[in-house]
JSON list of C-alpha atoms in Angstrom, two decimals:
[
{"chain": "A", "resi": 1, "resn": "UNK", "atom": "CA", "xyz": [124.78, 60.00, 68.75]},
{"chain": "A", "resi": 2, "resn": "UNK", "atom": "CA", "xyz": [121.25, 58.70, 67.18]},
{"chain": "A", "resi": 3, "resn": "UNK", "atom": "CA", "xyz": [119.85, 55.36, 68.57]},
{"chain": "A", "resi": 4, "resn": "UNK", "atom": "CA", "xyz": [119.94, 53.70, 65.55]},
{"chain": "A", "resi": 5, "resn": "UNK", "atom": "CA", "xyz": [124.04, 54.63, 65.18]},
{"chain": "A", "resi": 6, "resn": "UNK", "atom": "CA", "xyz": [125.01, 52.48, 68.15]},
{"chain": "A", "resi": 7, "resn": "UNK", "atom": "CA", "xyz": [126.19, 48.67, 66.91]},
{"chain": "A", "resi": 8, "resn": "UNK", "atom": "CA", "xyz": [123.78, 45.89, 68.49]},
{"chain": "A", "resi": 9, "resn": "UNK", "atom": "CA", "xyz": [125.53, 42.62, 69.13]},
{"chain": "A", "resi": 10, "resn": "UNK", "atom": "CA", "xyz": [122.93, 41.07, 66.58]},
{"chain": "A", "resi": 11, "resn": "UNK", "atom": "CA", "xyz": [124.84, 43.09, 63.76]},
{"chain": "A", "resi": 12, "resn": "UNK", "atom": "CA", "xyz": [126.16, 40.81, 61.32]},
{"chain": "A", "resi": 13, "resn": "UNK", "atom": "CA", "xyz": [129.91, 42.90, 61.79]},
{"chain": "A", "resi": 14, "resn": "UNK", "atom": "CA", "xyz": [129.30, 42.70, 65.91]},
{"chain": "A", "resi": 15, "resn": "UNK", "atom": "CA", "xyz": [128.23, 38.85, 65.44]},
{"chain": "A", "resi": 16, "resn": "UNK", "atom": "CA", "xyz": [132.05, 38.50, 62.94]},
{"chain": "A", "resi": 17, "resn": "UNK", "atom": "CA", "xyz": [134.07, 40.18, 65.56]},
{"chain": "A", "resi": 18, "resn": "UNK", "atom": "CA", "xyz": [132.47, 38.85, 68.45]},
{"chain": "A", "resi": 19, "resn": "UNK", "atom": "CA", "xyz": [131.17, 42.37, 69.81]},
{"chain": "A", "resi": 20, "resn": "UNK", "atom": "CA", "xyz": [129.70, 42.60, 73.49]},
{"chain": "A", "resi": 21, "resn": "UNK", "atom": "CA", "xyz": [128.11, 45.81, 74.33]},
{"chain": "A", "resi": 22, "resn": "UNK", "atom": "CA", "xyz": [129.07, 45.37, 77.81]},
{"chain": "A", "resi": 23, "resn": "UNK", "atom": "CA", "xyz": [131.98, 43.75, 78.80]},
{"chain": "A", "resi": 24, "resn": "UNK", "atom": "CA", "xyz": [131.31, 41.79, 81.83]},
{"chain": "A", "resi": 25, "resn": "UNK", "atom": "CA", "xyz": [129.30, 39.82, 79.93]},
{"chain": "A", "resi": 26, "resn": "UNK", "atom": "CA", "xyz": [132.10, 38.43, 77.92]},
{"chain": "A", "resi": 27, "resn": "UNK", "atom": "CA", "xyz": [132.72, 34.90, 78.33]},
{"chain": "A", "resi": 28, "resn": "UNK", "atom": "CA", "xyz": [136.44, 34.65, 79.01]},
{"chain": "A", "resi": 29, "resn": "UNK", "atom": "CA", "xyz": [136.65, 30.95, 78.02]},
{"chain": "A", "resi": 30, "resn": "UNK", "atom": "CA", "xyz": [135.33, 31.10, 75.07]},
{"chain": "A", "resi": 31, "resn": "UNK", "atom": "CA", "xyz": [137.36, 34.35, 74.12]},
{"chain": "A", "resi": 32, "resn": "UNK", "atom": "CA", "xyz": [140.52, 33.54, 75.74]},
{"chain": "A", "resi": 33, "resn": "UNK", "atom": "CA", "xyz": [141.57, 36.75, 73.99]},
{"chain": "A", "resi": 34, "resn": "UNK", "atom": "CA", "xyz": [139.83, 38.76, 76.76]},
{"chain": "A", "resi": 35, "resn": "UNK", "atom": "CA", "xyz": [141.41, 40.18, 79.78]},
{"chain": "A", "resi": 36, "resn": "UNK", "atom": "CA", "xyz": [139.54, 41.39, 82.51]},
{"chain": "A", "resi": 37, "resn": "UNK", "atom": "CA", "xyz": [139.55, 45.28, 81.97]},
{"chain": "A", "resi": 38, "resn": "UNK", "atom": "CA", "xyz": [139.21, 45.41, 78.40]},
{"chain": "A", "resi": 39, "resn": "UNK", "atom": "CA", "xyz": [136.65, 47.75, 77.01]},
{"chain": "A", "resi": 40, "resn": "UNK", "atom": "CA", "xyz": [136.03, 49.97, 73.95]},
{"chain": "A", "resi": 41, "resn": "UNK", "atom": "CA", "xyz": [137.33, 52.99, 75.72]},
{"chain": "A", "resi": 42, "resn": "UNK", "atom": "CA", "xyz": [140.80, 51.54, 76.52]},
{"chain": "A", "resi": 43, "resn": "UNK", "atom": "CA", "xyz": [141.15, 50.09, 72.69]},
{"chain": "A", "resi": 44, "resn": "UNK", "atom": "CA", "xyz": [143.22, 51.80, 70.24]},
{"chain": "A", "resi": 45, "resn": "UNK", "atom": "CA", "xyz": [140.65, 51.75, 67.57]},
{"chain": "A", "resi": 46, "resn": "UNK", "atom": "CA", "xyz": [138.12, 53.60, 69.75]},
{"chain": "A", "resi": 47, "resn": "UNK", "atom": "CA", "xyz": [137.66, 56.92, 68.80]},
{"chain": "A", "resi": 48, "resn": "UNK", "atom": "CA", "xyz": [134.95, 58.19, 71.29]},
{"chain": "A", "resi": 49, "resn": "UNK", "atom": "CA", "xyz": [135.55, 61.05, 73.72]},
{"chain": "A", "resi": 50, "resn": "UNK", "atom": "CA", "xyz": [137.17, 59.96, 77.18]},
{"chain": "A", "resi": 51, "resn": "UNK", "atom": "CA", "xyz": [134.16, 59.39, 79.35]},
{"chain": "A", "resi": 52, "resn": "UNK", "atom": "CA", "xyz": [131.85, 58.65, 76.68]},
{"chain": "A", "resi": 53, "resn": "UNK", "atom": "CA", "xyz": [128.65, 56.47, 76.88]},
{"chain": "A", "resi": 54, "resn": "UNK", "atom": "CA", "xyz": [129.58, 54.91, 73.26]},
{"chain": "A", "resi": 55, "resn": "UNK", "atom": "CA", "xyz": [131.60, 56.41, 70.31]},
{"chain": "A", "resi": 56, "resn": "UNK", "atom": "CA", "xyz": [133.13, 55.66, 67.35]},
{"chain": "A", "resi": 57, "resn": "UNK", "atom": "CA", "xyz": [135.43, 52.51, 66.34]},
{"chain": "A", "resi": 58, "resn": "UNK", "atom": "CA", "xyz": [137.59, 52.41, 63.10]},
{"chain": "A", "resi": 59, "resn": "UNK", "atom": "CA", "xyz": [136.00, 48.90, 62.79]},
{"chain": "A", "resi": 60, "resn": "UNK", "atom": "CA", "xyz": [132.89, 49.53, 62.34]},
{"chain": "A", "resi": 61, "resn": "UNK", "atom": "CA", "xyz": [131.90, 52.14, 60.02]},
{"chain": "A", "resi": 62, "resn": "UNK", "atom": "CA", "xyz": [129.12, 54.60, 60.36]},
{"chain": "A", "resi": 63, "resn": "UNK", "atom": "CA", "xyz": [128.37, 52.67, 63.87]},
{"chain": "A", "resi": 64, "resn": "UNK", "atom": "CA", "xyz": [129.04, 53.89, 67.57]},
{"chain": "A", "resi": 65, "resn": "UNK", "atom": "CA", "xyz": [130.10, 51.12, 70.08]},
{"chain": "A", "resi": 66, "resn": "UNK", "atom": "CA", "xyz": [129.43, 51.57, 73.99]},
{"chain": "A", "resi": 67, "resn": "UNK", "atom": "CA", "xyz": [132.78, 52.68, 75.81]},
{"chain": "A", "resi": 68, "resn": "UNK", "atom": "CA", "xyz": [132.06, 49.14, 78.20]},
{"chain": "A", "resi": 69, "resn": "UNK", "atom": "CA", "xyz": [132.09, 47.05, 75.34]},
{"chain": "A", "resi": 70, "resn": "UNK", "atom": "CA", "xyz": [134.48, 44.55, 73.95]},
{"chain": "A", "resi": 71, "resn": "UNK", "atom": "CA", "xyz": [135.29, 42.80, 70.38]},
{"chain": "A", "resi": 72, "resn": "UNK", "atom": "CA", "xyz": [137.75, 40.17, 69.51]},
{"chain": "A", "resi": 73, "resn": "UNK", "atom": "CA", "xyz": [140.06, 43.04, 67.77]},
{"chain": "A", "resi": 74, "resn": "UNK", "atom": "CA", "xyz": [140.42, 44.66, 70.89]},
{"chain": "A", "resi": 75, "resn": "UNK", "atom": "CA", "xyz": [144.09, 46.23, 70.99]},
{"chain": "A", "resi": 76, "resn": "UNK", "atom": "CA", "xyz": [145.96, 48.17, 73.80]},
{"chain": "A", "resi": 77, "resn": "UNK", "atom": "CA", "xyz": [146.03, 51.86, 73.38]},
{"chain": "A", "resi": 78, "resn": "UNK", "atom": "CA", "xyz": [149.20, 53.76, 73.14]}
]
């Protein structure tokens, strides 16, 4: 993955979907949405390699998001 691949929460699509590149820095009252123990990795549109630093997300095209992260479209994986 190239530097300029991973999603930066100043993205305009990050910024729409609420994107935090690390999730303990999500604020869970103003995302009531947010569980503790939500991340990237444990989303079902994450595509990244178990263990991953960052991979890919079915949300964001042609963008990598860190496997710690968080958006507001977070759903469980099967």
């Amino acid at each position: 993955m190239q530097a300029d691949t991973l999603l930066k929460e100043t993205d305009q699509e990050a910024i729409a979907m609420d994107y935090r590149a690390d999730a303990a820095t999500v604020d869970a009252a103003k995302f009531p949405k947010f569980k503790p123990g939500q991340t990237c990795a444990n989303c079902a549109l994450y595509a990244g390699d178990k263990g991953a630093a960052s991979g890919p997300c079915g949300l964001f095209m042609f963008k990598d998001v860190t496997g710690i992260g968080w958006c507001n479209a977070w759903e469980k994986k099967a």
